Coordinates of N, CA and C and ligand atoms in Angstrom, one line a residue:
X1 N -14.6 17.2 -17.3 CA -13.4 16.5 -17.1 C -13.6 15.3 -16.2
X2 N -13.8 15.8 -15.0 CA -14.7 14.7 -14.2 C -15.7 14.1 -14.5
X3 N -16.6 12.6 -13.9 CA -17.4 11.9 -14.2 C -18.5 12.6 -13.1
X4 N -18.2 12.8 -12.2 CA -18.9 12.8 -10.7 C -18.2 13.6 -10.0
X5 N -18.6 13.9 -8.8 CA -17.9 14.8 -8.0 C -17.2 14.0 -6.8
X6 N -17.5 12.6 -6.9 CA -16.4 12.2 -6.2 C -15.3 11.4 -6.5
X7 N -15.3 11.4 -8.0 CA -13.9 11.6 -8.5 C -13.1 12.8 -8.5
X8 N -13.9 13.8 -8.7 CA -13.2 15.5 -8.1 C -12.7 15.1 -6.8
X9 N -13.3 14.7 -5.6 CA -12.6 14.8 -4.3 C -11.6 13.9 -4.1
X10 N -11.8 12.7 -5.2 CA -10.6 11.5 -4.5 C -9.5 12.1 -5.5
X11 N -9.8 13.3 -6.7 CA -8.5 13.6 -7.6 C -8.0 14.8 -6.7
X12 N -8.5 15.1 -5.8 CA -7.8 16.9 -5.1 C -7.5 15.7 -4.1
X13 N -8.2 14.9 -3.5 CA -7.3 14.6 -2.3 C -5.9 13.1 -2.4
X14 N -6.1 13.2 -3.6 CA -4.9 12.5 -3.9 C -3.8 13.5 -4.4
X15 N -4.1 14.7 -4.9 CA -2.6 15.4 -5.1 C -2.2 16.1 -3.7
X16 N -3.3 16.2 -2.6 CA -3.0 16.8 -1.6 C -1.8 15.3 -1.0
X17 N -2.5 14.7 -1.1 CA -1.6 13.7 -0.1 C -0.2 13.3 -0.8
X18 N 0.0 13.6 -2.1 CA 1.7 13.2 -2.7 C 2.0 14.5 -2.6
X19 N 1.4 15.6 -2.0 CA 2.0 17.1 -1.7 C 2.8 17.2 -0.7
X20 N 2.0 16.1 0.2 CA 2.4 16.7 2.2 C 3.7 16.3 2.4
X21 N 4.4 17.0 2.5 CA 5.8 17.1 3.1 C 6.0 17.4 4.1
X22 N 7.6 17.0 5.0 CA 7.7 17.4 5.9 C 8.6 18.4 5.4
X23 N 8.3 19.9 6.1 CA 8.7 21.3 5.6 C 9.6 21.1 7.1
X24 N 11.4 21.8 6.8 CA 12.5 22.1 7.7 C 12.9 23.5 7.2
X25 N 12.6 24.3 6.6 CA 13.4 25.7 6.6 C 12.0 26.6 6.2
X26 N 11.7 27.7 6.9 CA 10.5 28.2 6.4 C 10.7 29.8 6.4
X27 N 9.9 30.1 5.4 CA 9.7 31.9 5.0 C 9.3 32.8 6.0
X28 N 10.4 33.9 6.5 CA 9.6 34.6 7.4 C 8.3 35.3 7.5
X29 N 7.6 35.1 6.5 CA 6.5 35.4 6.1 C 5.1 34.3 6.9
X30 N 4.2 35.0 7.6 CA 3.3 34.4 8.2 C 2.5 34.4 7.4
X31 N 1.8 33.0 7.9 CA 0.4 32.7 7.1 C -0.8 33.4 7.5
X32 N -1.5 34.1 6.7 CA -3.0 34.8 7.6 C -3.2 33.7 8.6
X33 N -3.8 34.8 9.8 CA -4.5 33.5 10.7 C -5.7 33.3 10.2
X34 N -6.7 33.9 9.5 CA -8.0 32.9 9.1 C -7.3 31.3 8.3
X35 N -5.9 31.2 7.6 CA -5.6 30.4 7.7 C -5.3 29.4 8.8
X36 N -4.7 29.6 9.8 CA -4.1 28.7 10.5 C -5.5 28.4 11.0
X37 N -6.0 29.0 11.7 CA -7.6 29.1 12.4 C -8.1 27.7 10.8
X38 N -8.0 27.9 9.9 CA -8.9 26.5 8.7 C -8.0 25.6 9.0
X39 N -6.6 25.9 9.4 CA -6.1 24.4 9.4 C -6.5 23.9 10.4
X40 N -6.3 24.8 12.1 CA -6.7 24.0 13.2 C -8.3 23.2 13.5
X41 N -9.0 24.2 12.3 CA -10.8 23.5 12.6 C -10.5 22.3 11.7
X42 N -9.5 22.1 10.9 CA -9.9 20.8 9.7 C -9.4 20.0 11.4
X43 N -8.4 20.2 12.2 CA -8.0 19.5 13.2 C -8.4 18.6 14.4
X44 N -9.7 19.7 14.8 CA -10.7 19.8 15.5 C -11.6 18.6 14.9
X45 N -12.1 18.6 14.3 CA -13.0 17.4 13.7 C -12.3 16.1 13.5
X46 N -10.9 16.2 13.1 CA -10.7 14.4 13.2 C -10.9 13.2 14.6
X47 N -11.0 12.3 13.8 CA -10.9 11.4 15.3 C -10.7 11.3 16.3
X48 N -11.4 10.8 17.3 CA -10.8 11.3 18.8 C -11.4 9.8 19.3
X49 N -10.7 9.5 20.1 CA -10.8 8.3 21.1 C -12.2 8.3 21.8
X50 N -13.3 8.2 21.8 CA -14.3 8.7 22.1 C -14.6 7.4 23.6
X51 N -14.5 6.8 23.5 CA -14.3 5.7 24.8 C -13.5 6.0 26.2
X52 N -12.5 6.5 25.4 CA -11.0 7.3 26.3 C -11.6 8.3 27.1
X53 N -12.6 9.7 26.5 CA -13.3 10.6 26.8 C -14.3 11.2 27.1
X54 N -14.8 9.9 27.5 CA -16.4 10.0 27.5 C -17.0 10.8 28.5
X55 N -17.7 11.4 28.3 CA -18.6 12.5 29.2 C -17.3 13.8 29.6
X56 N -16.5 13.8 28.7 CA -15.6 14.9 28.9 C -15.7 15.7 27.8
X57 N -15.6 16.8 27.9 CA -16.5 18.2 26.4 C -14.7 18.8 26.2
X58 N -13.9 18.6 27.2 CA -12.5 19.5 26.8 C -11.6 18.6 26.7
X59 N -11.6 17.8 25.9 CA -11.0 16.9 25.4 C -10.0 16.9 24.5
X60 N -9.6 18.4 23.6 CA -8.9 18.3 22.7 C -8.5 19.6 22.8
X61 N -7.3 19.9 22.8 CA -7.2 21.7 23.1 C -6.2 21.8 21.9
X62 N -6.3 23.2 21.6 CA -4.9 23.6 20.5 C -4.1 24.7 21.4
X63 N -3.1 24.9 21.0 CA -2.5 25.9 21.7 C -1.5 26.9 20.7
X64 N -1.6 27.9 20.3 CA -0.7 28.2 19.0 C 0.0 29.6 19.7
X65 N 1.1 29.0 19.0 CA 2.3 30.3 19.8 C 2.6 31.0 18.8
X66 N 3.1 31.6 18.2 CA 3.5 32.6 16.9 C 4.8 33.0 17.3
X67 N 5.5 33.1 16.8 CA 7.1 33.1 17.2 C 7.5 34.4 17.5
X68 N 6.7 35.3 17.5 CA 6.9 37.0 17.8 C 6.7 36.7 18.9
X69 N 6.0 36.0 20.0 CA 5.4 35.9 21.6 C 6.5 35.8 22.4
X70 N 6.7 36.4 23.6 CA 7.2 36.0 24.5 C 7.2 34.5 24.9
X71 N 6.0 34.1 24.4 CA 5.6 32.5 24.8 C 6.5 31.1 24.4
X72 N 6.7 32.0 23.0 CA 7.8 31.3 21.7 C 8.7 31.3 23.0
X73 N 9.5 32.3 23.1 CA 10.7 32.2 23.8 C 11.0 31.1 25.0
X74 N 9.9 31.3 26.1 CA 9.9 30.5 27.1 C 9.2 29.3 27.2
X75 N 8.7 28.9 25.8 CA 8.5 27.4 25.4 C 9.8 26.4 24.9
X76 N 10.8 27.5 24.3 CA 12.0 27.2 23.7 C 13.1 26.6 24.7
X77 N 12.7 27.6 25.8 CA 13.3 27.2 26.7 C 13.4 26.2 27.9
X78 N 11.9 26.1 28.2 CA 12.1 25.4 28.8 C 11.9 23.9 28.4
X79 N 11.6 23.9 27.5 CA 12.1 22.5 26.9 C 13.8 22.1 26.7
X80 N 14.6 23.0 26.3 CA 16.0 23.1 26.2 C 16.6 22.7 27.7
X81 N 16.0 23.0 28.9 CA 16.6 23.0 29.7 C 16.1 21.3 30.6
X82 N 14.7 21.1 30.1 CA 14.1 19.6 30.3 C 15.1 19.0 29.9
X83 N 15.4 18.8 28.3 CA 16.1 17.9 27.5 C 17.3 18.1 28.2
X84 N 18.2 18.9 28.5 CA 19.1 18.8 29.0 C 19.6 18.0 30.5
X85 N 18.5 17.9 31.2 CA 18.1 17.3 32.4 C 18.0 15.8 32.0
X86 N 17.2 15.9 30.6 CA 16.6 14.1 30.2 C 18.2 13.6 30.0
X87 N 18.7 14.5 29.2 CA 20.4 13.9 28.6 C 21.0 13.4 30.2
X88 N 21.4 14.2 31.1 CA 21.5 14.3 31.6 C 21.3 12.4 32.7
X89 N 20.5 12.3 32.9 CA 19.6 11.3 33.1 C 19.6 10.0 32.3
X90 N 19.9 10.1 31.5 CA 19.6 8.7 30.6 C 21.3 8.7 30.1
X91 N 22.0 9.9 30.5 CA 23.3 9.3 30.1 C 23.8 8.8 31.1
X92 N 23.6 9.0 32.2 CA 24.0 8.3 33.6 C 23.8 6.7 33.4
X93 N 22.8 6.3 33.0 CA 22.0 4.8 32.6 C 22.5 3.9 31.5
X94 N 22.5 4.9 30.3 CA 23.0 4.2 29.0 C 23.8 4.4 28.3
X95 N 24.9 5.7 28.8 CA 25.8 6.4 28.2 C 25.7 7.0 27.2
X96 N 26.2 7.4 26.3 CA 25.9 9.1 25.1 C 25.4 7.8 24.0
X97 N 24.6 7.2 24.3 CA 23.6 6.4 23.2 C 23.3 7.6 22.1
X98 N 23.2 7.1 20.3 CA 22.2 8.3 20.1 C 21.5 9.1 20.0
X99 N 20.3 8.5 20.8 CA 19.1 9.2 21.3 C 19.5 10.3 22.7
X100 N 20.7 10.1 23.3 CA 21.3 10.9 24.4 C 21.9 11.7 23.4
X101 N 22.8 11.7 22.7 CA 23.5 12.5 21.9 C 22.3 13.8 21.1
X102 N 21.5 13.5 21.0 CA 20.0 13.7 20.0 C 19.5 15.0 20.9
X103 N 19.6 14.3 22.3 CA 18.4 15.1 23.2 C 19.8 16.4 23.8
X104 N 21.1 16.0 24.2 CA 21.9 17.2 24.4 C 22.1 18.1 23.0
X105 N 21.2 17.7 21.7 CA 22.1 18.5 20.4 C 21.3 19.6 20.3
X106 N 19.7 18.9 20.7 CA 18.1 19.9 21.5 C 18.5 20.7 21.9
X107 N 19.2 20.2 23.3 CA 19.7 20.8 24.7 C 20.5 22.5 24.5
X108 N 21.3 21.9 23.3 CA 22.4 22.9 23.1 C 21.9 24.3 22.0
X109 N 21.1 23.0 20.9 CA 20.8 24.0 19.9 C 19.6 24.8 19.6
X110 N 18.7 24.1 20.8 CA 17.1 24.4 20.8 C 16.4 23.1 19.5
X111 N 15.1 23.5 19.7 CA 14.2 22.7 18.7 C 14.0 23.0 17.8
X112 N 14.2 22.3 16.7 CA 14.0 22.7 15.1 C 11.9 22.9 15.1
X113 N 12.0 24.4 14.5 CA 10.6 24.2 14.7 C 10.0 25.6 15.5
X114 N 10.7 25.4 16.9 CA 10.2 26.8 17.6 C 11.4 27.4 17.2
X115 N 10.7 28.7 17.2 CA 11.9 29.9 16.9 C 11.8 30.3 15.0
X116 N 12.3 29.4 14.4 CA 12.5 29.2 13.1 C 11.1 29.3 12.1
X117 N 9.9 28.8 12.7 CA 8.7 28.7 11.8 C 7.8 29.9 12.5
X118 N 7.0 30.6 11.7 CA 5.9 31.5 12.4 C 5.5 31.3 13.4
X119 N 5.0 29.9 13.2 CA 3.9 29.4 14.6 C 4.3 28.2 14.9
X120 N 4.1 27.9 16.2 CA 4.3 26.4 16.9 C 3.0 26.3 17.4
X121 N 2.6 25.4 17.2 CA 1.1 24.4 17.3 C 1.6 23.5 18.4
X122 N 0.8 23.7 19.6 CA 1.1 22.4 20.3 C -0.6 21.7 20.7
X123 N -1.0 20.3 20.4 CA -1.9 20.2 20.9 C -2.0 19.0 22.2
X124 N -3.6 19.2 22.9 CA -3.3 18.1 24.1 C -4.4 17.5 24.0
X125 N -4.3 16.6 24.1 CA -5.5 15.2 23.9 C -5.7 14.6 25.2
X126 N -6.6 14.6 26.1 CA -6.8 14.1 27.5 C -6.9 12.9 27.3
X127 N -6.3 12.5 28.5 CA -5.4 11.0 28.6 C -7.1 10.3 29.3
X128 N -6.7 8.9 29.0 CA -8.1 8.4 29.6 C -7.4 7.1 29.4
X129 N -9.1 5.8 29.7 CA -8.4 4.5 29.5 C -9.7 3.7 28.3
X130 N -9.1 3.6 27.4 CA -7.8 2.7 26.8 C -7.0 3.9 26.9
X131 N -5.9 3.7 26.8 CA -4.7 4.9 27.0 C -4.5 5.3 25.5
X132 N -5.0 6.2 24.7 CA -5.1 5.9 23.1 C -4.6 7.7 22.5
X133 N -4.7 8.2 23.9 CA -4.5 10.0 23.4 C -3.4 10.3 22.9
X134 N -2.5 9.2 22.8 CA -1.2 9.8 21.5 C -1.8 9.3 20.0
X135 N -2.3 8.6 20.2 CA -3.1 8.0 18.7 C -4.0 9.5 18.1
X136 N -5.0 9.5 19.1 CA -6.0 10.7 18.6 C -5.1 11.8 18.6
X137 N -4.0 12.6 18.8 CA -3.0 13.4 18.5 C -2.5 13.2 17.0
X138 N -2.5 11.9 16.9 CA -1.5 12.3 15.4 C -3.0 12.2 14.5
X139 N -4.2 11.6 14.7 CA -5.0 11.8 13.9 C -5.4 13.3 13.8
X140 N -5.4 13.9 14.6 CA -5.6 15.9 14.9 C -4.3 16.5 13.5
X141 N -3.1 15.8 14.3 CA -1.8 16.5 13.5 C -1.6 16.5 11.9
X142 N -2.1 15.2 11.8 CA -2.1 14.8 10.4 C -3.1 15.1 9.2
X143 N -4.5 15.2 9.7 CA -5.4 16.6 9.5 C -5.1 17.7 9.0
X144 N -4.5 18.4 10.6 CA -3.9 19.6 9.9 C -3.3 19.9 8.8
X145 N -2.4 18.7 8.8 CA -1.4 18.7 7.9 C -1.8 18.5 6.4
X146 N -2.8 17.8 5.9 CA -3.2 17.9 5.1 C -3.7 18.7 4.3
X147 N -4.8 19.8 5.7 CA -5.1 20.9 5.0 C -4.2 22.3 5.1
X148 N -3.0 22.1 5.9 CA -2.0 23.6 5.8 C -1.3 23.1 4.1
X149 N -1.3 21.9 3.7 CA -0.8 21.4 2.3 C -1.6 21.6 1.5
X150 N -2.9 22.0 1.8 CA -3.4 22.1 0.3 C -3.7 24.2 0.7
X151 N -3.5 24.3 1.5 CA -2.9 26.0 1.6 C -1.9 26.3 1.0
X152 N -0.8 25.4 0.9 CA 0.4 26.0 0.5 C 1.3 26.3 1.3
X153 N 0.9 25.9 2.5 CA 1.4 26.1 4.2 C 2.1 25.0 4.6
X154 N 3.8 25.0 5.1 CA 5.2 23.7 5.1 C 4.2 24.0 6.8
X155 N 4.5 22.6 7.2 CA 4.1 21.4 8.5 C 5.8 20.9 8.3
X156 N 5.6 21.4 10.1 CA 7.0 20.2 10.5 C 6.0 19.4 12.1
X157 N 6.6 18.1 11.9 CA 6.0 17.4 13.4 C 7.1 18.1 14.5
X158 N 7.1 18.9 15.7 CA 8.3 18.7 16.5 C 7.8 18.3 17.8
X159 N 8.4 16.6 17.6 CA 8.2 15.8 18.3 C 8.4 16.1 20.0
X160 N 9.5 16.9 19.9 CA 10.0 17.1 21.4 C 9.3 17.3 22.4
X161 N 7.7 17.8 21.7 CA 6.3 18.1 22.9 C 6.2 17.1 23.3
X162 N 6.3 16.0 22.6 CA 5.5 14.7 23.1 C 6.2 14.6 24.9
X163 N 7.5 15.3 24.8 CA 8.2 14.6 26.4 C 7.5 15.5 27.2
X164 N 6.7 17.0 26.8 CA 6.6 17.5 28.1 C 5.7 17.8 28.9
X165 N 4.7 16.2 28.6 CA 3.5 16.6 29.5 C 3.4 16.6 30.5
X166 N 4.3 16.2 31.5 CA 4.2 16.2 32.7 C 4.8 17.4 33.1
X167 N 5.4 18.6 32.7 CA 6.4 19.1 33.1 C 5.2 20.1 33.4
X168 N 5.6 20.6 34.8 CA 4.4 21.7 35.5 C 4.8 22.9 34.8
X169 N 6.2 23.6 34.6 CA 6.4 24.9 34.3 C 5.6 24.9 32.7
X170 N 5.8 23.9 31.9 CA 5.1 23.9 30.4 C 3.9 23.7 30.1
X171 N 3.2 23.1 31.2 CA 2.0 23.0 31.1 C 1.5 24.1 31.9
X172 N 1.9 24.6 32.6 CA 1.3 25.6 33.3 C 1.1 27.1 31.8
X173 N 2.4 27.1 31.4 CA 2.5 28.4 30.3 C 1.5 27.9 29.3
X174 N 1.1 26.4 28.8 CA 0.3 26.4 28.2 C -1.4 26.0 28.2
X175 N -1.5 26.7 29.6 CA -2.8 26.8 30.4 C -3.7 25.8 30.9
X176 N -2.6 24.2 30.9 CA -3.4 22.7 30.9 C -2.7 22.5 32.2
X177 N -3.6 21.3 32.7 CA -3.7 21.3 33.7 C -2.9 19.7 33.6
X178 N -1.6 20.2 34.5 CA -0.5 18.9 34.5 C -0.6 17.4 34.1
X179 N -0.1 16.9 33.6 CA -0.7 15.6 33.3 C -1.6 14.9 32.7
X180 N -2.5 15.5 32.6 CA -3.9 15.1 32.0 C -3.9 14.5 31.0
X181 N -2.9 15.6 30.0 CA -3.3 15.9 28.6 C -2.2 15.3 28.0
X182 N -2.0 14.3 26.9 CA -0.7 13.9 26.4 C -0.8 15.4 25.4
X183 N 0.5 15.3 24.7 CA 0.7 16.6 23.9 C 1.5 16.3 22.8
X184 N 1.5 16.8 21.7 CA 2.2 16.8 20.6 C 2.5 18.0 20.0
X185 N 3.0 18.2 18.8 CA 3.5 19.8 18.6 C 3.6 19.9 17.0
X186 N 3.6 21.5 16.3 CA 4.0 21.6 14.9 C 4.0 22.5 14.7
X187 N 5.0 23.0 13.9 CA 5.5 24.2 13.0 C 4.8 24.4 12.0
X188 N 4.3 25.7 11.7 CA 3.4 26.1 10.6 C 4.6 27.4 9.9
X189 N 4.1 27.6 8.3 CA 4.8 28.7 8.3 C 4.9 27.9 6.4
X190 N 5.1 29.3 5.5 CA 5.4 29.1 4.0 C 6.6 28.5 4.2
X191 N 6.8 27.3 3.6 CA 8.3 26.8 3.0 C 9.3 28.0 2.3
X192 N 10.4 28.1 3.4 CA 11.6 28.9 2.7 C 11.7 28.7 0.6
X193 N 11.8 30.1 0.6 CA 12.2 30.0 -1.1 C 13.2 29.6 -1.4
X194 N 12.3 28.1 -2.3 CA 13.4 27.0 -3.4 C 13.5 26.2 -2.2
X195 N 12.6 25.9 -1.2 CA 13.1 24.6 -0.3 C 12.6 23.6 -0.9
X196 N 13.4 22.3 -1.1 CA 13.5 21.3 -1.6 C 13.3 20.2 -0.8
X197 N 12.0 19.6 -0.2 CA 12.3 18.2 0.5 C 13.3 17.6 0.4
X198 N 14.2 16.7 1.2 CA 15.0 15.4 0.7 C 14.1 14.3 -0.2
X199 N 14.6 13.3 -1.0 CA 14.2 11.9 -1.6 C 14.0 11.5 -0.1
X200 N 12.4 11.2 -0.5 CA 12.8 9.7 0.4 C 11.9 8.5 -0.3
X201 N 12.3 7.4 0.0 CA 12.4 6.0 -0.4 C 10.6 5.3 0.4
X202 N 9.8 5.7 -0.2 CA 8.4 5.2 0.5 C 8.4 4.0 0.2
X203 N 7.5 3.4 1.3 CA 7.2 1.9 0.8 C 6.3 1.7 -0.6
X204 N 6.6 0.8 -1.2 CA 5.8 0.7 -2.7 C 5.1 -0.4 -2.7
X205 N 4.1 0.3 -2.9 CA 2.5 -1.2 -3.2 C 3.0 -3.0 -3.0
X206 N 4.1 -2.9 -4.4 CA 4.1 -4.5 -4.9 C 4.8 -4.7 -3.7
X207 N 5.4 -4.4 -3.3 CA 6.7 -5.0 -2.2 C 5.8 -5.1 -0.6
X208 N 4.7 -4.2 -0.4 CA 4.5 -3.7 1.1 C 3.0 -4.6 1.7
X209 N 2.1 -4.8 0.3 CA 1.1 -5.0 0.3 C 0.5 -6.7 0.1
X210 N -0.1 -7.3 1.2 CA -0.5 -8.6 0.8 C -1.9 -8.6 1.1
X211 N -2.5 -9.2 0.3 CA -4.2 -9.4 0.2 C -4.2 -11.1 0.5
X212 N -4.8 -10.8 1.7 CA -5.1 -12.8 1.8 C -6.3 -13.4 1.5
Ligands
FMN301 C1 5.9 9.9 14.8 C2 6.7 10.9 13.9 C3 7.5 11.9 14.5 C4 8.2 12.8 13.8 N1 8.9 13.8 14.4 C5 9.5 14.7 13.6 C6 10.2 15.8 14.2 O1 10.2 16.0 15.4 N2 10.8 16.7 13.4 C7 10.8 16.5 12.1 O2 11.4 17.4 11.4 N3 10.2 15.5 11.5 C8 9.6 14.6 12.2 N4 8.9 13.6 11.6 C9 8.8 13.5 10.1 C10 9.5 12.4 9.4 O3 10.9 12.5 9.6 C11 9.0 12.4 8.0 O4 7.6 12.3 7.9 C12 9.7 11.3 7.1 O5 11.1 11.5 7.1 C13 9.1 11.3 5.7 O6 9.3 12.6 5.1 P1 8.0 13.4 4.6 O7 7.2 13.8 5.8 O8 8.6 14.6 3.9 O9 7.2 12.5 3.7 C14 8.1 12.7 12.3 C15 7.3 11.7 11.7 C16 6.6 10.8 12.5 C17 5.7 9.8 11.9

């Protein structure tokens, strides 16, 4: 069928990439961990800021909570009770802006993501200079993501990590050492049965793309 075998890889890694969705309702059903363990090593090898980290060996940590843990719980929380402090704070400044409305709906309802999916993934990328460790995060996240999609395994981003690296009580439960590390976060877990992404509207070639 194929000519070569790297038309086999660019034909599997092109249905993997019009596969990847972002997964919002998922099956209580856990994924084996020798699974999540293949998604987090595809994670471990992407790019990393290597200028930012130089002569540093612990540079990229994963941290996976499974929603049965005690950890689930008091990760849930104490981000609910941050966000509620951030609302808190930023409505004094700019009033029930969206994004204040957003962070008390957190506040009130918890994070889409912990609680709801098997496992919450949070990872930390050590901060350095060029300042680039949220970059090397989404290249980790997006990795993953690729390979929990060709598992068969729904990925949600929840962004909410990104606010709590400074926060000592959250970095302490997640064994990093305050500040260091920027952080990002994800939901792993089978897509609820018959879950249906929304349409969404991607940018398209003719319209996005100029060759000069
Ligand atoms: C930087 C960034 C942060 C995001 N944060 C979240 C999030 O916290 N929760 C969530 O459900 N989706 C989040 N998303 C997912 C986007 O909403 C989603 O990728 C977009 O709507 C397109 O849908 P698709 O992922 O199904 O293609 C985020 C995406 C990006 C790029």
């Amino acid at each position: 069928m194929f000519d070569n075998i790297n038309e086999q890889h660019s034909k599997a890694l092109d249905d993997i990439v019009k596969a990847r969705r972002t997964v919002r309702a998922f099956s209580p059903d856990a994924p084996r961990k020798e699974d999540i363990k293949s998604v987090i090593q595809a994670g471990l090898i992407a790019p990393f800021g290597a200028l930012a980290v130089a002569g540093k060996s612990d540079f990229r940590k994963v941290i996976v909570i499974p929603n049965s843990s005690t950890a689930n719980v008091t990760a849930a929380s104490i981000i609910q009770s941050r966000f509620r402090q951030f609302a808190d704070e930023l409505e004094k400044k700019i009033g029930l802006a969206p994004f204040v409305q957003n962070l008390r709906r957190v506040a009130q309802q918890g994070v889409p993501g912990i609680g709801n999916a098997p496992y919450y993934i949070v990872v930390g990328e050590r901060k350095g200079t060029p300042p680039v460790a949220a970059q090397s995060i989404s290249y980790c996240l997006h990795t993953m993501w690729l390979k929990a999609t060709s598992l068969g395994i729904g990925f949600q981003l929840v962004s909410a990590t990104i606010q709590m690296d400074s926060d000592p009580e959250f970095c302490k439960l997640l064994g990093l050492s305050c500040g260091d590390y920027a952080l990002d976060g994800c939901a792993l877990g089978y897509p609820a049965e018959n879950y249906e992404p929304p349409h969404v509207d991607y940018p398209v070639y003719d319209k996005s793309v100029a060759w000069l």
